[in-house]
Short mmCIF file of C-alpha atoms and ligand atoms in Angstrom, two decimals:
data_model
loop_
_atom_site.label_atom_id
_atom_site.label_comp_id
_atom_site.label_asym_id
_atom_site.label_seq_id
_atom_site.Cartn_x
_atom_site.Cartn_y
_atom_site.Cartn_z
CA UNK A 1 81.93 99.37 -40.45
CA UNK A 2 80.74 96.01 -39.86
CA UNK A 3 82.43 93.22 -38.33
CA UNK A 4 85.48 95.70 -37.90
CA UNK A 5 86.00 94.40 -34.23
CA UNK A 6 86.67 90.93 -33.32
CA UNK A 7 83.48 89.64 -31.73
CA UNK A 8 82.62 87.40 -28.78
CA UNK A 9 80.37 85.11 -29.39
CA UNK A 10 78.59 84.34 -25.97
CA UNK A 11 78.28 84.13 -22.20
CA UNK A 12 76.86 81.46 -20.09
CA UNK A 13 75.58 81.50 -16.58
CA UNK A 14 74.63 78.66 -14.50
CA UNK A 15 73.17 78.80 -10.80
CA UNK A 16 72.68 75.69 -8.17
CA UNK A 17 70.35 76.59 -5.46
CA UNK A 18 70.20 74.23 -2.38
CA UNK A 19 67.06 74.72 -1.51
CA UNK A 20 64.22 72.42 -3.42
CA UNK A 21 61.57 75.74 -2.95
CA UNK A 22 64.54 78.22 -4.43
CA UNK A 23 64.02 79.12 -7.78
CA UNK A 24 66.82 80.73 -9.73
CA UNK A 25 65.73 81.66 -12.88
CA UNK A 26 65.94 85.73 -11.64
CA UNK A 27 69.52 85.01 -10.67
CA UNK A 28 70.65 83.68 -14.25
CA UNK A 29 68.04 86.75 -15.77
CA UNK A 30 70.35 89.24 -13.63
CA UNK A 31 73.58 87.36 -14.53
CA UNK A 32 72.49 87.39 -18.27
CA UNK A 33 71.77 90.85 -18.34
CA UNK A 34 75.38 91.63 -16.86
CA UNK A 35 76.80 89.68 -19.57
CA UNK A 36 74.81 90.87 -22.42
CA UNK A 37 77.88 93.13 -24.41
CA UNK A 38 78.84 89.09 -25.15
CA UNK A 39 75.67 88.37 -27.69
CA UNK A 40 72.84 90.44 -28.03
CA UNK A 41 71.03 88.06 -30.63
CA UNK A 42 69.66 85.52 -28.69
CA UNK A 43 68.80 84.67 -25.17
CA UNK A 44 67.84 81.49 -23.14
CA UNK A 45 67.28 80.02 -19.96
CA UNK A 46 66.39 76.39 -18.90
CA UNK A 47 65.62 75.36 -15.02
CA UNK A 48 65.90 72.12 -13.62
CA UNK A 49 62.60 71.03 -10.61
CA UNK A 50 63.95 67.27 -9.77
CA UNK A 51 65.42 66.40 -13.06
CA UNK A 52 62.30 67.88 -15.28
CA UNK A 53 63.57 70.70 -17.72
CA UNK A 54 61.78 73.35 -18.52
CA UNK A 55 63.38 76.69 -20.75
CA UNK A 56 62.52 79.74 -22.52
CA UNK A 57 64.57 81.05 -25.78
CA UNK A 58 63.80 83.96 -27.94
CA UNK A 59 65.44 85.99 -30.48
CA UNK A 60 66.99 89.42 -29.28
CA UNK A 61 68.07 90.99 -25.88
CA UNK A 62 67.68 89.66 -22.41
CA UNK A 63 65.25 92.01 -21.32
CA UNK A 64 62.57 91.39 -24.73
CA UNK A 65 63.22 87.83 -24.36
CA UNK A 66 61.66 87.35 -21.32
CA UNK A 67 58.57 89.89 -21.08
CA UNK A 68 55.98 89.51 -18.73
CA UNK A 69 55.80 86.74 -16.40
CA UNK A 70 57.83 84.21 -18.39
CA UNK A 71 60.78 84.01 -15.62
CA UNK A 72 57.93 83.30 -13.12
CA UNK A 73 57.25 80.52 -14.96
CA UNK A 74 60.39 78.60 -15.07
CA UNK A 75 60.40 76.95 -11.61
CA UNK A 76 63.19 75.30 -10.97
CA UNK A 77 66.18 75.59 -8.15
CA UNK A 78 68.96 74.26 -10.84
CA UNK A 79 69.15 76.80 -13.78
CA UNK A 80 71.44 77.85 -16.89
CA UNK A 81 71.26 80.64 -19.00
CA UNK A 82 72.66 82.26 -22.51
CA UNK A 83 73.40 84.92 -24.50
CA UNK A 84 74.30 84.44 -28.15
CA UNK A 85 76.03 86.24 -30.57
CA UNK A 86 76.09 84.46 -33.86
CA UNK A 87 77.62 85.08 -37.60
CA UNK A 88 74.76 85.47 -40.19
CA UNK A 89 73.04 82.46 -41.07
CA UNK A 90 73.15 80.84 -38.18
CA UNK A 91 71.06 83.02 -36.28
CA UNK A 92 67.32 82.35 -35.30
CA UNK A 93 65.64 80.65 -32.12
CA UNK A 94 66.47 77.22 -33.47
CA UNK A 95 69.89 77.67 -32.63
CA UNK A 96 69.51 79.74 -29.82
CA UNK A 97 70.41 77.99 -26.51
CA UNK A 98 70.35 76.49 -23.71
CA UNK A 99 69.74 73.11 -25.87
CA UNK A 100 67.85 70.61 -24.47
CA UNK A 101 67.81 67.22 -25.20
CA UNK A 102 66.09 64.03 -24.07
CA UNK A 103 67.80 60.85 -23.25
CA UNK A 104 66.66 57.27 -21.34
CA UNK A 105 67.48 58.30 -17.63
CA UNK A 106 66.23 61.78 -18.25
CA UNK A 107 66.58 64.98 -19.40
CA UNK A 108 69.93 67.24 -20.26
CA UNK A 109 70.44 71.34 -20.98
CA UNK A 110 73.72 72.53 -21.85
CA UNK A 111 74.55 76.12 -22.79
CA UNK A 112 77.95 76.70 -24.43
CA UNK A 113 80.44 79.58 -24.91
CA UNK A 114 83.40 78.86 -27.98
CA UNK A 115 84.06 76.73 -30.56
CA UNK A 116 84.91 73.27 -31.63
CA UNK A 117 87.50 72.97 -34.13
CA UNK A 118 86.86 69.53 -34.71
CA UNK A 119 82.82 70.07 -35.09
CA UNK A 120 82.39 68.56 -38.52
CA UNK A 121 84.06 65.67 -38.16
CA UNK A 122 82.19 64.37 -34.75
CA UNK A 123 79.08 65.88 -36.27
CA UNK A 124 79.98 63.50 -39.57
CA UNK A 125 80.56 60.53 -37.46
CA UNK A 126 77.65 61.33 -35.04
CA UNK A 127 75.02 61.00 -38.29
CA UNK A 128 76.56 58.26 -39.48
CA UNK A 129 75.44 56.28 -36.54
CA UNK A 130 72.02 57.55 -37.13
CA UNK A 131 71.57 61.10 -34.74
CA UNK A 132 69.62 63.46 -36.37
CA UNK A 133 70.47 67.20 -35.88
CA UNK A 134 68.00 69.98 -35.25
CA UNK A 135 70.39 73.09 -34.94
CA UNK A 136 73.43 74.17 -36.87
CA UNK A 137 75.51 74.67 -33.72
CA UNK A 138 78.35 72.51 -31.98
CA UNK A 139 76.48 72.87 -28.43
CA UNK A 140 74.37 69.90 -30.30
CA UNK A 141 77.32 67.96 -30.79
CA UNK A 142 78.63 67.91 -27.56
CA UNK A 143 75.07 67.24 -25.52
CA UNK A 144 74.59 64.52 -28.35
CA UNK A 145 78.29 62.65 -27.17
CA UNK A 146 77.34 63.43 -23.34
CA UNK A 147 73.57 61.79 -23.94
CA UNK A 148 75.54 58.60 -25.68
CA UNK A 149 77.66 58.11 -22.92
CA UNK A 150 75.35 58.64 -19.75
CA UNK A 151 75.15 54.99 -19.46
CA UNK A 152 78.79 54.82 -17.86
CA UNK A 153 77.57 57.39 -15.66
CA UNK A 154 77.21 61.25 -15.88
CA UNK A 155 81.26 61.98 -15.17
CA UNK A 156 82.48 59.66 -17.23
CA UNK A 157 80.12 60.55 -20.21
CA UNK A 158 81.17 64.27 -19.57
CA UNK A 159 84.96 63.43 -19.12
CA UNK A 160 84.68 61.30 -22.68
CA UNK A 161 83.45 64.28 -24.54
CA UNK A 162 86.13 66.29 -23.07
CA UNK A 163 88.82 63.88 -24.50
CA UNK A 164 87.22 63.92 -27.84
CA UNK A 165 86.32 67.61 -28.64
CA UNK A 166 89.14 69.68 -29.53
CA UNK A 167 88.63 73.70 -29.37
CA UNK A 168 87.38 76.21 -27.06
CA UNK A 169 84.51 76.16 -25.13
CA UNK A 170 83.45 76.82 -21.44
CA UNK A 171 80.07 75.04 -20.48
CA UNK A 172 77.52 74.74 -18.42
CA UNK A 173 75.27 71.78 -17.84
CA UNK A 174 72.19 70.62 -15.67
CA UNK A 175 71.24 67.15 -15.67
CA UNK A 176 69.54 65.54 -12.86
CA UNK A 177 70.03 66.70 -9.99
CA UNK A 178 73.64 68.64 -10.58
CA UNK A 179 74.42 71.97 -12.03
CA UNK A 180 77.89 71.12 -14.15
CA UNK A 181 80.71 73.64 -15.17
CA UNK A 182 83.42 72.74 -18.06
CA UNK A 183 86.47 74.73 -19.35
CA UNK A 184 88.46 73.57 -21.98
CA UNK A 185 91.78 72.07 -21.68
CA UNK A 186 93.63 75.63 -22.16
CA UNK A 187 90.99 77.39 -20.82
CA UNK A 188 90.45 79.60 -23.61
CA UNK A 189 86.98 80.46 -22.81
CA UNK A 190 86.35 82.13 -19.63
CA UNK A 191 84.72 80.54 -16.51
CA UNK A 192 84.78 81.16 -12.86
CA UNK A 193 82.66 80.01 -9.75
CA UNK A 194 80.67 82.38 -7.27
CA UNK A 195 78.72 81.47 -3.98
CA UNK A 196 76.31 83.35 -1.59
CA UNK A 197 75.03 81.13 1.37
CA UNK A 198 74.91 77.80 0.21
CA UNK A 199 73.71 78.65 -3.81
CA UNK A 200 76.73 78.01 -5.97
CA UNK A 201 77.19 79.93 -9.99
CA UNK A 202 78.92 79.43 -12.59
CA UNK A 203 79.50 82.60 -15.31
CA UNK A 204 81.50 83.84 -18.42
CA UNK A 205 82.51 86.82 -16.30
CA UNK A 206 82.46 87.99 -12.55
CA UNK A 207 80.53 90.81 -13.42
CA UNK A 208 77.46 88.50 -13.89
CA UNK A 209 78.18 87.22 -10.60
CA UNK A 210 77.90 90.84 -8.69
CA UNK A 211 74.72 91.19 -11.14
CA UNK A 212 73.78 88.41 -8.70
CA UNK A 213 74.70 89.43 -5.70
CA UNK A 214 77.03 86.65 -5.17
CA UNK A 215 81.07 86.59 -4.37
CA UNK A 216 83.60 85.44 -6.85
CA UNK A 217 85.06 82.64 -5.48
CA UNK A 218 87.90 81.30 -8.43
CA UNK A 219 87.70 80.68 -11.87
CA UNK A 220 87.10 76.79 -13.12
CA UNK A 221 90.68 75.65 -13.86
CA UNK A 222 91.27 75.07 -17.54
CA UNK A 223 90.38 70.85 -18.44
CA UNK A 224 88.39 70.96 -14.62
CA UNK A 225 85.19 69.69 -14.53
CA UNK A 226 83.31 70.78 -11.17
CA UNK A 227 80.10 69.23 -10.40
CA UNK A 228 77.41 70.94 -7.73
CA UNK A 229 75.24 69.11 -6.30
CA UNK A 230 73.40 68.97 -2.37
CA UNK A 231 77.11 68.38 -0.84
CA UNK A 232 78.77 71.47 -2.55
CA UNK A 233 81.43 71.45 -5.02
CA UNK A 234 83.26 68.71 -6.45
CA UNK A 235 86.01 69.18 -8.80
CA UNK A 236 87.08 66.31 -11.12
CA UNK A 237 90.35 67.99 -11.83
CA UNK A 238 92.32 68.50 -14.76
CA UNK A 239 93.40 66.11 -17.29
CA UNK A 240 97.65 66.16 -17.34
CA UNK A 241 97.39 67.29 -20.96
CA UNK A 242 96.12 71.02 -19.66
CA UNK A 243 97.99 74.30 -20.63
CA UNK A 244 96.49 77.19 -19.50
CA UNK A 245 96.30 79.41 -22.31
CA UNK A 246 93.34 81.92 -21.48
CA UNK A 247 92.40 84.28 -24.25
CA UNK A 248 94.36 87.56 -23.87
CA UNK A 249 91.74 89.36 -26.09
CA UNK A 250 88.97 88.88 -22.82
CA UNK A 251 91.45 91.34 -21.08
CA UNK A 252 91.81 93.81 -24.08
CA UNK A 253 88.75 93.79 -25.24
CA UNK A 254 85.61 91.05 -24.93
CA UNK A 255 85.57 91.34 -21.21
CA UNK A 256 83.19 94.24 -19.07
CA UNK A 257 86.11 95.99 -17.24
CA UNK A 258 84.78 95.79 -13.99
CA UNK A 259 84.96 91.83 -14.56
CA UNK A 260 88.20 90.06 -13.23
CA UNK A 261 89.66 87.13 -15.19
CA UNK A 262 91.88 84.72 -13.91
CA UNK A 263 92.65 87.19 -10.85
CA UNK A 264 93.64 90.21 -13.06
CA UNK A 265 91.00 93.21 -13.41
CA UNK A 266 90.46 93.92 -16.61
CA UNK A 267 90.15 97.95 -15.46
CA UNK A 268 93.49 97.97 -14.05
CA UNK A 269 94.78 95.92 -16.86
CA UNK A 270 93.71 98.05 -19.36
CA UNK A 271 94.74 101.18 -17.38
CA UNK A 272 97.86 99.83 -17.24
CA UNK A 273 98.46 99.25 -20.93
CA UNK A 274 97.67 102.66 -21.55
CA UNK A 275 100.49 103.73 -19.04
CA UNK A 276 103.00 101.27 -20.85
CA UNK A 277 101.88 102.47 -24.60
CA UNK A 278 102.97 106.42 -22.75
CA UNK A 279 106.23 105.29 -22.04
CA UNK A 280 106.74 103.20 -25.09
CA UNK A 281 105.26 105.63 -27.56
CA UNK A 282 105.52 109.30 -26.36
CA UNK A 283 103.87 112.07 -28.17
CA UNK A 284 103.77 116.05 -27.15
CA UNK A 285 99.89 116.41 -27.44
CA UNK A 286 97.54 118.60 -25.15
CA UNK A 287 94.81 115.91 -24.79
CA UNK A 288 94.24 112.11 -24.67
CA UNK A 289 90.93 110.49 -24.98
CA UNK A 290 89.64 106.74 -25.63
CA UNK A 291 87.52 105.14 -27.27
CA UNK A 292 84.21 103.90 -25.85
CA UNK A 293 84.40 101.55 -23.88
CA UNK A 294 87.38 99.51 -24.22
CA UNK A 295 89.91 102.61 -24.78
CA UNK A 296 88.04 105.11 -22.08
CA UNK A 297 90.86 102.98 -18.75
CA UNK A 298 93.86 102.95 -21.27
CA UNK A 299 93.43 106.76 -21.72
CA UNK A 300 93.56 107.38 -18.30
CA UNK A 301 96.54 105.60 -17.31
CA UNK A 302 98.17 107.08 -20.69
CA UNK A 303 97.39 110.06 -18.87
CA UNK A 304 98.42 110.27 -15.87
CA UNK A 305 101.83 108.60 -16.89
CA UNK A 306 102.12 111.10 -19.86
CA UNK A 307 100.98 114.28 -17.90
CA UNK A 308 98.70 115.16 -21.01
CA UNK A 309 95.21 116.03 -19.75
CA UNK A 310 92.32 113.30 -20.50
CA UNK A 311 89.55 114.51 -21.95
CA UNK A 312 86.58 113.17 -23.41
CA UNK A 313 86.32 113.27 -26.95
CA UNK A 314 84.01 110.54 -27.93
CA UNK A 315 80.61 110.12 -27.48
CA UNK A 316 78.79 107.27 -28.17
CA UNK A 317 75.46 106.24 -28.59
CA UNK A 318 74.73 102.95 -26.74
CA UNK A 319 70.92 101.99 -27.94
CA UNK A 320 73.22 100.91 -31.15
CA UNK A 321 73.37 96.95 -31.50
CA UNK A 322 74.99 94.61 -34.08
CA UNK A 323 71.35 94.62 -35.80
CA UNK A 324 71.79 98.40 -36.36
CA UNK A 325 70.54 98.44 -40.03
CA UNK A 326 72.98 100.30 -42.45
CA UNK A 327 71.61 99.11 -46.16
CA UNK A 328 74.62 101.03 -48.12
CA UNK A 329 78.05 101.34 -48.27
CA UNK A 330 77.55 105.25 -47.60
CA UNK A 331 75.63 104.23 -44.55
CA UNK A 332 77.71 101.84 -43.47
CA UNK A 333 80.82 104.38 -43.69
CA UNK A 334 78.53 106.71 -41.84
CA UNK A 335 78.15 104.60 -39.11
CA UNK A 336 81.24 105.24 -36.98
CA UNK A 337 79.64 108.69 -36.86
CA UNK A 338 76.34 107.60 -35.73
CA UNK A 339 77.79 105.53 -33.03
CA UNK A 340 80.51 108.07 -31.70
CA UNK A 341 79.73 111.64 -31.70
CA UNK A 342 83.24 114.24 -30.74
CA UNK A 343 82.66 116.41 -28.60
CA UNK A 344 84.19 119.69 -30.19
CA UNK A 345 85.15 121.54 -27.07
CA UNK A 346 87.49 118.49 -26.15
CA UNK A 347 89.30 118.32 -29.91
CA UNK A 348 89.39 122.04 -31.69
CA UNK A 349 92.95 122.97 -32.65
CA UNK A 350 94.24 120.28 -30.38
CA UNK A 351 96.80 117.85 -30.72
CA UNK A 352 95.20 114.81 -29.80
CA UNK A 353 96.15 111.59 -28.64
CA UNK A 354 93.32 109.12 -29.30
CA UNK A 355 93.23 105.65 -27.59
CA UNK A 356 91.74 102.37 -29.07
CA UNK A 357 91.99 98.73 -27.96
CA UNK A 358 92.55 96.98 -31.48
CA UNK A 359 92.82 97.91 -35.35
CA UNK A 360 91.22 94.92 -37.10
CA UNK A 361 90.21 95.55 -40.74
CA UNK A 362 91.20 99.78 -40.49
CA UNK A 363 87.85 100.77 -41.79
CA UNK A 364 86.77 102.06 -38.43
CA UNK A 365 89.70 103.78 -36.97
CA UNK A 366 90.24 105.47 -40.79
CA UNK A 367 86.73 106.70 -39.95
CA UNK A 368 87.64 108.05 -36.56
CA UNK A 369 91.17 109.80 -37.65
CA UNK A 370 88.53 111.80 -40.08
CA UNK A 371 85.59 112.47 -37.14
CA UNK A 372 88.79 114.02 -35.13
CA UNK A 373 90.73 116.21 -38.13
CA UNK A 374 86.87 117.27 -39.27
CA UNK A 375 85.77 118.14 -35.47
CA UNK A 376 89.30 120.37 -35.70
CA UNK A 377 91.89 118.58 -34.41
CA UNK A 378 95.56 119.65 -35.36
CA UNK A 379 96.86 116.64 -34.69
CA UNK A 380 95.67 112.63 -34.38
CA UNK A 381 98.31 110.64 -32.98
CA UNK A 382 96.62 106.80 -32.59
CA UNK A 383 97.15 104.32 -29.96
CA UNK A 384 96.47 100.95 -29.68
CA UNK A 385 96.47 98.74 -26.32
CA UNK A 386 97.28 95.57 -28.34
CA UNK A 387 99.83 94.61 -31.17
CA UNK A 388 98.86 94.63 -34.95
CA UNK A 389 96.21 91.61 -35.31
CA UNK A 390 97.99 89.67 -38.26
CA UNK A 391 96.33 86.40 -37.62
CA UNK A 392 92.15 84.89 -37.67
CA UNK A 393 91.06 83.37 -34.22
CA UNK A 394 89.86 80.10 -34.47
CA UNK A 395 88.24 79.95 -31.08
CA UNK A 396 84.89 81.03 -30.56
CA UNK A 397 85.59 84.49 -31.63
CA UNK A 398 84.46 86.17 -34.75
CA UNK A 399 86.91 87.19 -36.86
CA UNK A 400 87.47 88.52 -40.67
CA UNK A 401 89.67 86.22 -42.86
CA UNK A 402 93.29 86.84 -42.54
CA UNK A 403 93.24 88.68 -46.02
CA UNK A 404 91.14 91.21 -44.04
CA UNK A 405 93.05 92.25 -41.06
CA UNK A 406 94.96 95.23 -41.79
CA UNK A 407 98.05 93.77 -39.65
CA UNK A 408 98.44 90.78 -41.71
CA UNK A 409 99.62 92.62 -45.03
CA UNK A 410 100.68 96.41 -44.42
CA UNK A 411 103.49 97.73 -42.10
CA UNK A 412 102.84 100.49 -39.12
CA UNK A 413 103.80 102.92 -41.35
CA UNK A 414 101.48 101.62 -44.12
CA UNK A 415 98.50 101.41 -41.91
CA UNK A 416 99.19 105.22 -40.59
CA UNK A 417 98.94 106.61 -44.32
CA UNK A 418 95.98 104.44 -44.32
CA UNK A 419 94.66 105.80 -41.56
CA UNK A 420 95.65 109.47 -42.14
CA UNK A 421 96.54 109.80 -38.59
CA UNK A 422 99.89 111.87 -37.84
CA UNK A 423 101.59 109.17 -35.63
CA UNK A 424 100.35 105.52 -34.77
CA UNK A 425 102.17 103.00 -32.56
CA UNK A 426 101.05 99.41 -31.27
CA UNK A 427 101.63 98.40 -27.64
CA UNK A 428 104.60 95.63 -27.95
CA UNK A 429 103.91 92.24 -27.22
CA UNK A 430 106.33 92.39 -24.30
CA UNK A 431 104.16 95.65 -23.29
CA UNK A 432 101.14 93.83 -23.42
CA UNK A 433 102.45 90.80 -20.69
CA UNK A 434 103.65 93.65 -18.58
CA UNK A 435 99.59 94.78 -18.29
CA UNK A 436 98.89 92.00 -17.45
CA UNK A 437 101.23 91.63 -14.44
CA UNK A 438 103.90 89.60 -16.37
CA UNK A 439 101.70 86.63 -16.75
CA UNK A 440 102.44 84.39 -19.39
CA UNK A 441 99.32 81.99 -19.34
CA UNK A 442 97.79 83.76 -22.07
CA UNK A 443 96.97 82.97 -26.07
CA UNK A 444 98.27 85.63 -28.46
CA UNK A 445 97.68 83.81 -31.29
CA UNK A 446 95.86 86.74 -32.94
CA UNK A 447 99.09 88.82 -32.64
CA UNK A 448 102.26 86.18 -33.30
CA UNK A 449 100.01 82.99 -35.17
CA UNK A 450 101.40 80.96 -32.36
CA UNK A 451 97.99 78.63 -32.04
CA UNK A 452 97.91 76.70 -28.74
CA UNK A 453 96.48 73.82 -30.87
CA UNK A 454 96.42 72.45 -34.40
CA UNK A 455 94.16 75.47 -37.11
CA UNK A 456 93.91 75.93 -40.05
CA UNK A 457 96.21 77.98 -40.56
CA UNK A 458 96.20 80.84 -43.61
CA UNK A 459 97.94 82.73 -45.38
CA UNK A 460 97.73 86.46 -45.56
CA UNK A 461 96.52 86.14 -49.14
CA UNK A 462 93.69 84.03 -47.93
S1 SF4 B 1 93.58 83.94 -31.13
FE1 SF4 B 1 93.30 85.93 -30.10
S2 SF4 B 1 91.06 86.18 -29.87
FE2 SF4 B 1 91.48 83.99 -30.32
S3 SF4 B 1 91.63 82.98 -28.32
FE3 SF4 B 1 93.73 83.53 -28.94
S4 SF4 B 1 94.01 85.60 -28.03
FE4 SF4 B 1 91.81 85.17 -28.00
#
């Protein structure tokens, strides 16, 4: 059941407190926390006192990361902060961030959310000119071309690396006496700005932000740079080659749904993809649930514009991480079961509509179509809030290879059989803009292979 979702790989937080005798390091702890569905396998924060870094990483979630007095510690009134999901191998504290490096005017922390697609090759050139690398990780590659640059001046070294890496990535950055915020040129990865008084943050998601107590102001345009130092905000705009393309999979899935992304809320986008999948894919049924979390909004609006009663069907057990240990494939087919429990009274002899964001490999929702039918349910008709994902993301998401995803080789009906549910529609692509207010701004490159930049692109034999 592993690895049966697509998987976010991290959120960032970054704070900028005015005052010299602030420190911020609870801020980015409560901002961290609020982001912590993003990466649960690492967590960091770094503070800035007058240019001097100091940070704290560790292995696991927020809250055992930083035990005791640790936070106390880090003094500083400039702060980012991490969380880190990683795929296997890459894991461990030496890759956790925020990465700090040190360079001849001083010292530089930058925490990083996405993916380079050009990694390797900068990384190649970089070690050819004699940098060593301590960590695995692009983050190092990027602080590395920022550090070489600095002598042209912190903008310019910042605006150079923009121009060379190619991917997704939103950043955050403290170096002297500024707190930094990047998004990439399509603004794949999610960023947006808060304030309260005269402290300034920067975060993957606004939920972090109201973890904070502070008020979402915009999101960081996609190629802006903004820089915060004692006279506010200064954005360094966007470069002309910019086309917002934000990830469309933050909406259906990644994102916490009380989080709003590029001025949509991901609740009432969600809700309303469930009302669109009800009129596109009607079903007599006597009641709809979801699945927790993402499918629980979607239900509801299916709903209400169905007239089928929601119930709640699924329970699930949330103390369950990605490091839940399940040493077999029995245990691993088990696992769907140990995460979501039904809830008989909801499902016996019903017809039941069941709600889901994604199908990715089919392993999972295969597993749930049986939990229903064995808790009694007459019927299983599955929905899904997004199209078939045919197509790997290249972009800072985990994904299974293309060979993998269910989408990419079988038809609907195929995957139903599969499945053994009774009906199973898709929400159409056209459905999905519509949830999202009819804006077209958005990469669905998971659902039509239509990459805003240059991937490798696969096969579905591959
Ligand atoms: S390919 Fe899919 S998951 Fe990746 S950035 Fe585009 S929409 Fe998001």
């Amino acid at each position: 059941m592993m690895n049966d979702k697509f998987r976010d790989e991290c959120g960032i937080m970054g704070v900028y407190r005015k005052s010299l005798e602030n420190n911020c390091a609870s801020y980015i702890y409560y901002g961290l926390f609020a982001l912590q569905h993003r990466g649960q396998e690492s967590a960091g924060i770094a503070v800035n006192k007058e240019g001097k870094i100091m940070s704290h990483k560790e292995v696991g979630l927020v809250s055992d990361a930083f035990k005791g007095n640790i936070l106390k510690q880090l003094k500083g009134n400039i702060g980012i902060g991490h969380v880190r999901y990683s795929t296997s191998g890459e894991d461990g504290v030496t890759n956790a961030q925020p990465l700090t490096v040190n360079h001849s005017t001083g010292q530089i922390a930058l925490a990083h959310n996405g993916n380079l697609v050009n990694d390797k090759a900068l990384r190649n050139m970089l070690e050819d000119s004699g940098v060593v690398f301590q960590t695995t990780i692009d983050t190092e590659v990027m602080v590395n071309i920022i550090a070489r640059g600095l002598r042209h001046g912190m903008i310019e070294a910042i605006q150079r690396m923009v121009e060379i890496i190619k991917g997704a990535y939103a950043l955050v950055i403290t170096i002297g006496d500024k707190l930094v915020g990047v998004r990439d040129p399509y603004g794949l990865r999610p960023l947006c700005i808060g304030k309260k008084d005269d402290d300034y943050f920067l975060a993957s998601e606004s939920c972090a932000l109201d973890a904070a107590g502070a008020e979402l102001v915009r999101d960081v345009e996609p190629g802006e740079i903004v820089v915060i130092d004692e006279n506010g905000l200064t954005s360094y705009g966007q470069n002309n080659w910019v086309k917002k393309k934000s990830c469309i999979f933050e909406i259906i899935y990644f994102a916490r749904p009380d989080s709003v992304m590029d001025e949509i809320s991901v609740y009432a986008a969600r809700h309303k993809a469930g009302e669109i999948l009800a009129k596109e894919s009607p079903v007599d049924a006597d009641v709809v649930i979801g699945v927790p979390d993402s499918g629980i909004g979607a239900a509801i609006g299916y709903a209400e514009a169905s007239g089928i009663p929601y119930g709640v069907g699924l329970i699930k057990n949330k103390y369950i991480g990605r490091t839940f240990i399940q040493p077999n494939q029995k245990l691993r087919e088990e696992g769907v079961r140990i995460k979501l429990n039904p809830l008989k009274e909801t499902i016996k002899d019903k017809r039941v509509v069941i709600i889901d964001d994604s199908i990715v490999r089919g392993t999972t929702s295969k597993r749930l179509v049986e939990i229903l039918k064995k808790a009694g349910a007459k019927e299983v008709h599955f929905r899904v809030t997004s199209p078939p994902v045919a197509y790997s993301c290249y972009f800072g998401i985990d994904t299974p290879r293309r060979k993998y995803l269910i989408g990419s080789r079988k038809s609907v009906e195929e995957i139903r059989e599969i499945l053994g549910a009774d009906s199973l529609a898709y929400i159409s692509l056209d459905g999905l803009t519509e949830s999202v207010g009819g804006k077209t701004h958005f990469c669905r490159a998971c659902f039509d292979g239509e990459y805003p930049m240059e991937v490798p692109v696969l096969s579905a034999n591959e």
